[in-house]
Amino acid sequence: MNKWIELERRFQKNQTIDKSVQQRVIKEREHWRGNNLPFRGENEKIYQRNNGNFLCFIQMMGKFDLVMQEHLRRIEKGEIHNHYLSHKIQNELIQMLAAEVKSKIVAIIKDAKYYSVILDCTPDVSHEEQMSFVVRCVDISTSPIEVRVSEFFLEFLKVDDTTGLGLFCALQEVLVSLQLDIGDLRGQGYDNGSNMKGKNKGVQTRVLEVNPRAFYTPCGCHSLNLVLCDMANSCSKAKTFFGVVQRLYVLFSSSIQRWAILKDNLKDVKGLTLKTLSQTRWESRIESIKPIRYHPSKLRDALVDLANDRMTESIAQSEAKSLAKNELENFEFLFAMAIWYKLLFAVNIVSKFLQSEDMCIYLAIEKLKGLIDYFENYRKVGFAEAMVDATEMANEMGIEPKFVEKRIIQRKKQFDEDVTDEVTHSAEESMKVNYFLVIVDKALSSFKDRFQQFEVYEKNFGFLFDLEKASSSDECLKNHCTNLEEVLKHGGVSDIDGRNLFVELKCLKQVLPRGVQKPIEVLNFIKLMADSFPNAWNAYRVLLTIPVSVASGERSFSKLKLIKNYLRSTMSQERLNGLAMLSIENDLVKEVDYTNLIDSFASRNARRVIFK
């Protein structure tokens, strides 16, 4: 009788699902989507071959879990037909979980008020253009825990129009659907594509027309990559150097036998092998140069062995001899390798640093300044250092550490020319003037051109970077505050009052604990006193909201390739977004209240209750 009363009560509430079973099913779905593994197989039947990871794991649970064991028994005996294991139920639960996480993220963003958008595009396996939509904000919802800068993935947007207008319209639509006010947008982070950063028709320009306070930041990592591209294309010798590095990899990787010869010569070296040159991430080319830089003699020996191997084709033998004799035994090549290794190493460190999710603009500017200082200093001492490194490699290989003097082709003089007008250089001087200084000077000029926007941010927000070092002159500090008020003004309304900000900062400098000077530290200090320092509270939040790179967007593409691979190329956009949300925002999924989720699922899907 009690069972019938319970059934009647559940029918009235529209909740007739066995929660104990459903709880286990949801937990299992969490496991598979967290590891980006496929759910389904060739069929959807329990205890059938090739029925997929999901059902196989259900079967395994049935061996140890009594609730699941009884559920499977009833399915197998035909006692129940609503078993909650079909692909439709999977999709429904995935969407419910993803919607729960998304709603929590949107609540965090609205609580933060100011936010930035990070957009990046890539084609997927089904040849559809996917735009990753990531939002950055200062998360102040973690009371009483410290505030933190967070970047949240929200969804992939399938875009058919990749022009600046098309992407801008897609951005507007998603902001409206999430009920996020574009007027609160304080930052834009894109790559260096013309459709994104274009000054006339790019996305950033169209957004600025609507909201001038949505400050655009070109991706710092992409900009570093372009600096290296500029350096490599600055002279023919640089192009030739990277061509040789790629030739080495292509030669050995073309067959198993050749790679075996390489491995045999590098058997005493752990963790190093030849790698192909990345066409998109130039800073990562250091991994391609590293084995050549530290083991040139072993690579030369591998080339000699390959050239003398009777099983090797004649073309490959010729290529191996050419690389061994004309390149690795060429002091000019060793010198170039010493230069590029140090420069790529320095850039790679900063690039990795900028990819951090909580990276802030003031830290990025600090690191970039340090990198520019390194290049300026390397311009003074780098040539001598490279000569020392190249000489060590040459001595190890038993070759003369000397540049080859090349015969100068005499040009016919005109009758009014003086012979003394022609400047001649030794081989070493020529290498310094026509190679070393060319690439370093190109780097310094490229840094200035590609990071102009960072200089603008330093001009407008620099006085907030470190309060201890902030201008001691009241007049200067007041001018900075007034200028920032104008920068953050739109439609006659500003995020701050410059005069009041000046007063608040003067007060903060007196009361801040020792060692608390950086923006995130100051923000945490005034979190519980936001009403007392409203202008400082707003100014620091805007500063920390500005993005530095689009690394979070690119990381989401890694998940995209795992989730939507060639075996799952027909996956719907809705399922893709659901699985991507649960995989990328895994930490938030762990905070979901499954009891409420099951109640919601049950109320939407009234099914027959299970009776013993």
PDB file of C-alpha atoms in Angstrom, residues 381-555:
ATOM      1  CA  VAL A 381      77.280  41.586 -26.073  1.00  0.00           C
ATOM      2  CA  GLY A 382      75.482  38.915 -28.081  1.00  0.00           C
ATOM      3  CA  PHE A 383      77.915  38.734 -30.971  1.00  0.00           C
ATOM      4  CA  ALA A 384      80.858  37.983 -28.706  1.00  0.00           C
ATOM      5  CA  GLU A 385      78.805  35.432 -26.736  1.00  0.00           C
ATOM      6  CA  ALA A 386      77.689  33.710 -29.932  1.00  0.00           C
ATOM      7  CA  MET A 387      81.291  33.564 -31.125  1.00  0.00           C
ATOM      8  CA  VAL A 388      82.302  31.808 -27.889  1.00  0.00           C
ATOM      9  CA  ASP A 389      79.445  29.291 -28.144  1.00  0.00           C
ATOM     10  CA  ALA A 390      80.079  28.634 -31.831  1.00  0.00           C
ATOM     11  CA  THR A 391      83.803  28.167 -31.181  1.00  0.00           C
ATOM     12  CA  GLU A 392      83.059  25.550 -28.509  1.00  0.00           C
ATOM     13  CA  MET A 393      80.859  23.632 -30.944  1.00  0.00           C
ATOM     14  CA  ALA A 394      83.476  23.923 -33.679  1.00  0.00           C
ATOM     15  CA  ASN A 395      86.217  22.582 -31.397  1.00  0.00           C
ATOM     16  CA  GLU A 396      83.965  19.675 -30.414  1.00  0.00           C
ATOM     17  CA  MET A 397      83.485  18.833 -34.086  1.00  0.00           C
ATOM     18  CA  GLY A 398      87.130  19.354 -34.986  1.00  0.00           C
ATOM     19  CA  ILE A 399      86.601  22.182 -37.468  1.00  0.00           C
ATOM     20  CA  GLU A 400      88.289  25.566 -37.681  1.00  0.00           C
ATOM     21  CA  PRO A 401      86.308  28.278 -35.809  1.00  0.00           C
ATOM     22  CA  LYS A 402      86.623  30.817 -38.573  1.00  0.00           C
ATOM     23  CA  PHE A 403      84.295  32.403 -41.082  1.00  0.00           C
ATOM     24  CA  VAL A 404      85.132  31.681 -44.696  1.00  0.00           C
ATOM     25  CA  GLU A 405      86.423  34.723 -46.513  1.00  0.00           C
ATOM     26  CA  LYS A 406      84.482  35.235 -49.717  1.00  0.00           C
ATOM     27  CA  ARG A 407      85.889  36.906 -52.781  1.00  0.00           C
ATOM     28  CA  ILE A 408      84.344  40.299 -53.291  1.00  0.00           C
ATOM     29  CA  ILE A 409      82.990  40.815 -56.785  1.00  0.00           C
ATOM     30  CA  GLN A 410      84.504  44.025 -58.063  1.00  0.00           C
ATOM     31  CA  ARG A 411      82.010  46.407 -59.585  1.00  0.00           C
ATOM     32  CA  LYS A 412      83.040  48.573 -62.460  1.00  0.00           C
ATOM     33  CA  LYS A 413      83.740  52.077 -61.173  1.00  0.00           C
ATOM     34  CA  GLN A 414      82.319  55.168 -62.772  1.00  0.00           C
ATOM     35  CA  PHE A 415      84.698  57.926 -63.790  1.00  0.00           C
ATOM     36  CA  ASP A 416      83.619  60.182 -60.897  1.00  0.00           C
ATOM     37  CA  GLU A 417      83.825  57.507 -58.157  1.00  0.00           C
ATOM     38  CA  ASP A 418      86.651  57.336 -55.664  1.00  0.00           C
ATOM     39  CA  VAL A 419      88.023  53.924 -54.741  1.00  0.00           C
ATOM     40  CA  THR A 420      88.158  54.982 -51.090  1.00  0.00           C
ATOM     41  CA  ASP A 421      84.343  55.369 -51.035  1.00  0.00           C
ATOM     42  CA  GLU A 422      83.847  51.613 -50.955  1.00  0.00           C
ATOM     43  CA  VAL A 423      83.720  50.079 -47.469  1.00  0.00           C
ATOM     44  CA  THR A 424      85.092  46.563 -47.131  1.00  0.00           C
ATOM     45  CA  HIS A 425      84.512  44.203 -44.194  1.00  0.00           C
ATOM     46  CA  SER A 426      86.229  41.090 -43.029  1.00  0.00           C
ATOM     47  CA  ALA A 427      84.133  37.904 -42.965  1.00  0.00           C
ATOM     48  CA  GLU A 428      83.555  38.325 -39.219  1.00  0.00           C
ATOM     49  CA  GLU A 429      82.598  41.992 -39.530  1.00  0.00           C
ATOM     50  CA  SER A 430      80.305  41.179 -42.431  1.00  0.00           C
ATOM     51  CA  MET A 431      78.572  38.511 -40.333  1.00  0.00           C
ATOM     52  CA  LYS A 432      78.012  41.016 -37.561  1.00  0.00           C
ATOM     53  CA  VAL A 433      76.762  43.838 -39.780  1.00  0.00           C
ATOM     54  CA  ASN A 434      74.761  41.866 -42.339  1.00  0.00           C
ATOM     55  CA  TYR A 435      73.348  39.142 -40.119  1.00  0.00           C
ATOM     56  CA  PHE A 436      73.577  39.607 -36.361  1.00  0.00           C
ATOM     57  CA  LEU A 437      72.668  43.306 -36.199  1.00  0.00           C
ATOM     58  CA  VAL A 438      70.033  42.930 -38.904  1.00  0.00           C
ATOM     59  CA  ILE A 439      67.938  40.355 -37.023  1.00  0.00           C
ATOM     60  CA  VAL A 440      68.362  41.991 -33.599  1.00  0.00           C
ATOM     61  CA  ASP A 441      67.504  45.472 -34.896  1.00  0.00           C
ATOM     62  CA  LYS A 442      64.530  44.038 -36.745  1.00  0.00           C
ATOM     63  CA  ALA A 443      63.344  42.457 -33.497  1.00  0.00           C
ATOM     64  CA  LEU A 444      63.590  45.734 -31.581  1.00  0.00           C
ATOM     65  CA  SER A 445      61.688  47.690 -34.239  1.00  0.00           C
ATOM     66  CA  SER A 446      59.069  44.941 -34.498  1.00  0.00           C
ATOM     67  CA  PHE A 447      58.558  44.952 -30.723  1.00  0.00           C
ATOM     68  CA  LYS A 448      57.818  48.661 -30.892  1.00  0.00           C
ATOM     69  CA  ASP A 449      55.369  48.312 -33.784  1.00  0.00           C
ATOM     70  CA  ARG A 450      53.469  45.256 -32.554  1.00  0.00           C
ATOM     71  CA  PHE A 451      53.103  46.211 -28.894  1.00  0.00           C
ATOM     72  CA  GLN A 452      51.949  49.802 -29.278  1.00  0.00           C
ATOM     73  CA  GLN A 453      48.635  49.013 -27.583  1.00  0.00           C
ATOM     74  CA  PHE A 454      50.465  47.803 -24.486  1.00  0.00           C
ATOM     75  CA  GLU A 455      52.200  51.188 -24.295  1.00  0.00           C
ATOM     76  CA  VAL A 456      48.779  52.872 -24.389  1.00  0.00           C
ATOM     77  CA  TYR A 457      47.612  50.739 -21.458  1.00  0.00           C
ATOM     78  CA  GLU A 458      50.741  51.618 -19.515  1.00  0.00           C
ATOM     79  CA  LYS A 459      50.121  55.303 -20.160  1.00  0.00           C
ATOM     80  CA  ASN A 460      46.493  55.129 -18.981  1.00  0.00           C
ATOM     81  CA  PHE A 461      46.719  52.557 -16.181  1.00  0.00           C
ATOM     82  CA  GLY A 462      50.433  52.573 -15.320  1.00  0.00           C
ATOM     83  CA  PHE A 463      50.015  54.523 -12.081  1.00  0.00           C
ATOM     84  CA  LEU A 464      47.902  51.617 -10.744  1.00  0.00           C
ATOM     85  CA  PHE A 465      50.515  48.950 -11.500  1.00  0.00           C
ATOM     86  CA  ASP A 466      52.399  49.533  -8.262  1.00  0.00           C
ATOM     87  CA  LEU A 467      51.073  51.988  -5.680  1.00  0.00           C
ATOM     88  CA  GLU A 468      54.410  52.096  -3.900  1.00  0.00           C
ATOM     89  CA  LYS A 469      56.064  53.381  -7.074  1.00  0.00           C
ATOM     90  CA  ALA A 470      53.131  55.603  -8.017  1.00  0.00           C
ATOM     91  CA  SER A 471      54.003  59.236  -8.574  1.00  0.00           C
ATOM     92  CA  SER A 472      54.909  60.926  -5.308  1.00  0.00           C
ATOM     93  CA  SER A 473      53.726  64.222  -6.779  1.00  0.00           C
ATOM     94  CA  ASP A 474      50.088  64.869  -5.901  1.00  0.00           C
ATOM     95  CA  GLU A 475      49.619  66.928  -9.037  1.00  0.00           C
ATOM     96  CA  CYS A 476      50.935  64.155 -11.277  1.00  0.00           C
ATOM     97  CA  LEU A 477      48.784  61.510  -9.573  1.00  0.00           C
ATOM     98  CA  LYS A 478      45.742  63.769  -9.854  1.00  0.00           C
ATOM     99  CA  ASN A 479      46.384  64.196 -13.600  1.00  0.00           C
ATOM    100  CA  HIS A 480      46.586  60.423 -14.042  1.00  0.00           C
ATOM    101  CA  CYS A 481      43.275  59.962 -12.229  1.00  0.00           C
ATOM    102  CA  THR A 482      41.586  62.674 -14.296  1.00  0.00           C
ATOM    103  CA  ASN A 483      42.906  61.138 -17.515  1.00  0.00           C
ATOM    104  CA  LEU A 484      41.633  57.691 -16.518  1.00  0.00           C
ATOM    105  CA  GLU A 485      38.193  59.160 -15.852  1.00  0.00           C
ATOM    106  CA  GLU A 486      38.103  60.377 -19.470  1.00  0.00           C
ATOM    107  CA  VAL A 487      39.350  57.038 -20.798  1.00  0.00           C
ATOM    108  CA  LEU A 488      36.565  55.212 -18.945  1.00  0.00           C
ATOM    109  CA  LYS A 489      33.858  57.664 -20.022  1.00  0.00           C
ATOM    110  CA  HIS A 490      31.158  56.967 -22.594  1.00  0.00           C
ATOM    111  CA  GLY A 491      27.963  58.871 -23.183  1.00  0.00           C
ATOM    112  CA  GLY A 492      28.850  61.361 -20.475  1.00  0.00           C
ATOM    113  CA  VAL A 493      29.121  58.603 -17.843  1.00  0.00           C
ATOM    114  CA  SER A 494      32.433  57.290 -16.470  1.00  0.00           C
ATOM    115  CA  ASP A 495      33.224  54.200 -14.430  1.00  0.00           C
ATOM    116  CA  ILE A 496      35.095  56.382 -11.945  1.00  0.00           C
ATOM    117  CA  ASP A 497      35.309  59.910 -10.595  1.00  0.00           C
ATOM    118  CA  GLY A 498      38.896  61.096 -11.083  1.00  0.00           C
ATOM    119  CA  ARG A 499      38.990  63.455  -8.102  1.00  0.00           C
ATOM    120  CA  ASN A 500      37.566  60.867  -5.740  1.00  0.00           C
ATOM    121  CA  LEU A 501      39.937  58.201  -7.112  1.00  0.00           C
ATOM    122  CA  PHE A 502      42.858  60.507  -6.298  1.00  0.00           C
ATOM    123  CA  VAL A 503      41.671  60.847  -2.698  1.00  0.00           C
ATOM    124  CA  GLU A 504      41.110  57.102  -2.359  1.00  0.00           C
ATOM    125  CA  LEU A 505      44.562  56.217  -3.714  1.00  0.00           C
ATOM    126  CA  LYS A 506      46.228  58.713  -1.386  1.00  0.00           C
ATOM    127  CA  CYS A 507      44.425  57.064   1.504  1.00  0.00           C
ATOM    128  CA  LEU A 508      45.222  53.546   0.300  1.00  0.00           C
ATOM    129  CA  LYS A 509      48.939  54.318   0.096  1.00  0.00           C
ATOM    130  CA  GLN A 510      48.846  55.062   3.805  1.00  0.00           C
ATOM    131  CA  VAL A 511      46.794  52.089   5.006  1.00  0.00           C
ATOM    132  CA  LEU A 512      47.928  49.246   2.742  1.00  0.00           C
ATOM    133  CA  PRO A 513      49.868  46.534   4.602  1.00  0.00           C
ATOM    134  CA  ARG A 514      53.550  46.245   3.819  1.00  0.00           C
ATOM    135  CA  GLY A 515      54.134  44.291   0.609  1.00  0.00           C
ATOM    136  CA  VAL A 516      50.606  44.817  -0.743  1.00  0.00           C
ATOM    137  CA  GLN A 517      51.101  46.937  -3.863  1.00  0.00           C
ATOM    138  CA  LYS A 518      50.162  44.949  -6.979  1.00  0.00           C
ATOM    139  CA  PRO A 519      46.652  45.443  -8.428  1.00  0.00           C
ATOM    140  CA  ILE A 520      45.312  42.004  -7.484  1.00  0.00           C
ATOM    141  CA  GLU A 521      46.698  42.433  -3.949  1.00  0.00           C
ATOM    142  CA  VAL A 522      45.142  45.879  -3.582  1.00  0.00           C
ATOM    143  CA  LEU A 523      41.820  44.572  -4.884  1.00  0.00           C
ATOM    144  CA  ASN A 524      41.804  41.770  -2.328  1.00  0.00           C
ATOM    145  CA  PHE A 525      42.622  44.240   0.426  1.00  0.00           C
ATOM    146  CA  ILE A 526      39.702  46.553  -0.390  1.00  0.00           C
ATOM    147  CA  LYS A 527      37.231  43.752  -1.212  1.00  0.00           C
ATOM    148  CA  LEU A 528      35.508  43.976   2.153  1.00  0.00           C
ATOM    149  CA  MET A 529      35.685  47.781   2.023  1.00  0.00           C
ATOM    150  CA  ALA A 530      34.462  48.321  -1.548  1.00  0.00           C
ATOM    151  CA  ASP A 531      31.921  50.882  -0.338  1.00  0.00           C
ATOM    152  CA  SER A 532      34.750  52.942   1.147  1.00  0.00           C
ATOM    153  CA  PHE A 533      36.876  52.843  -2.023  1.00  0.00           C
ATOM    154  CA  PRO A 534      34.301  52.596  -4.860  1.00  0.00           C
ATOM    155  CA  ASN A 535      36.424  54.299  -7.510  1.00  0.00           C
ATOM    156  CA  ALA A 536      39.569  52.316  -6.734  1.00  0.00           C
ATOM    157  CA  TRP A 537      37.420  49.157  -6.667  1.00  0.00           C
ATOM    158  CA  ASN A 538      36.151  49.904 -10.194  1.00  0.00           C
ATOM    159  CA  ALA A 539      39.489  51.063 -11.609  1.00  0.00           C
ATOM    160  CA  TYR A 540      41.387  47.970 -10.487  1.00  0.00           C
ATOM    161  CA  ARG A 541      38.654  45.638 -11.717  1.00  0.00           C
ATOM    162  CA  VAL A 542      38.717  47.223 -15.181  1.00  0.00           C
ATOM    163  CA  LEU A 543      42.513  46.968 -15.266  1.00  0.00           C
ATOM    164  CA  LEU A 544      42.491  43.267 -14.368  1.00  0.00           C
ATOM    165  CA  THR A 545      39.668  42.528 -16.811  1.00  0.00           C
ATOM    166  CA  ILE A 546      41.707  43.531 -19.893  1.00  0.00           C
ATOM    167  CA  PRO A 547      42.915  40.312 -21.626  1.00  0.00           C
ATOM    168  CA  VAL A 548      46.528  39.635 -22.588  1.00  0.00           C
ATOM    169  CA  SER A 549      46.285  36.668 -24.946  1.00  0.00           C
ATOM    170  CA  VAL A 550      43.767  34.335 -26.588  1.00  0.00           C
ATOM    171  CA  ALA A 551      45.400  31.263 -25.058  1.00  0.00           C
ATOM    172  CA  SER A 552      42.156  30.181 -23.363  1.00  0.00           C
ATOM    173  CA  GLY A 553      40.402  30.197 -26.724  1.00  0.00           C
ATOM    174  CA  GLU A 554      43.148  28.113 -28.278  1.00  0.00           C
ATOM    175  CA  ARG A 555      43.103  25.671 -25.371  1.00  0.00           C
TER     176      ARG A 555
END
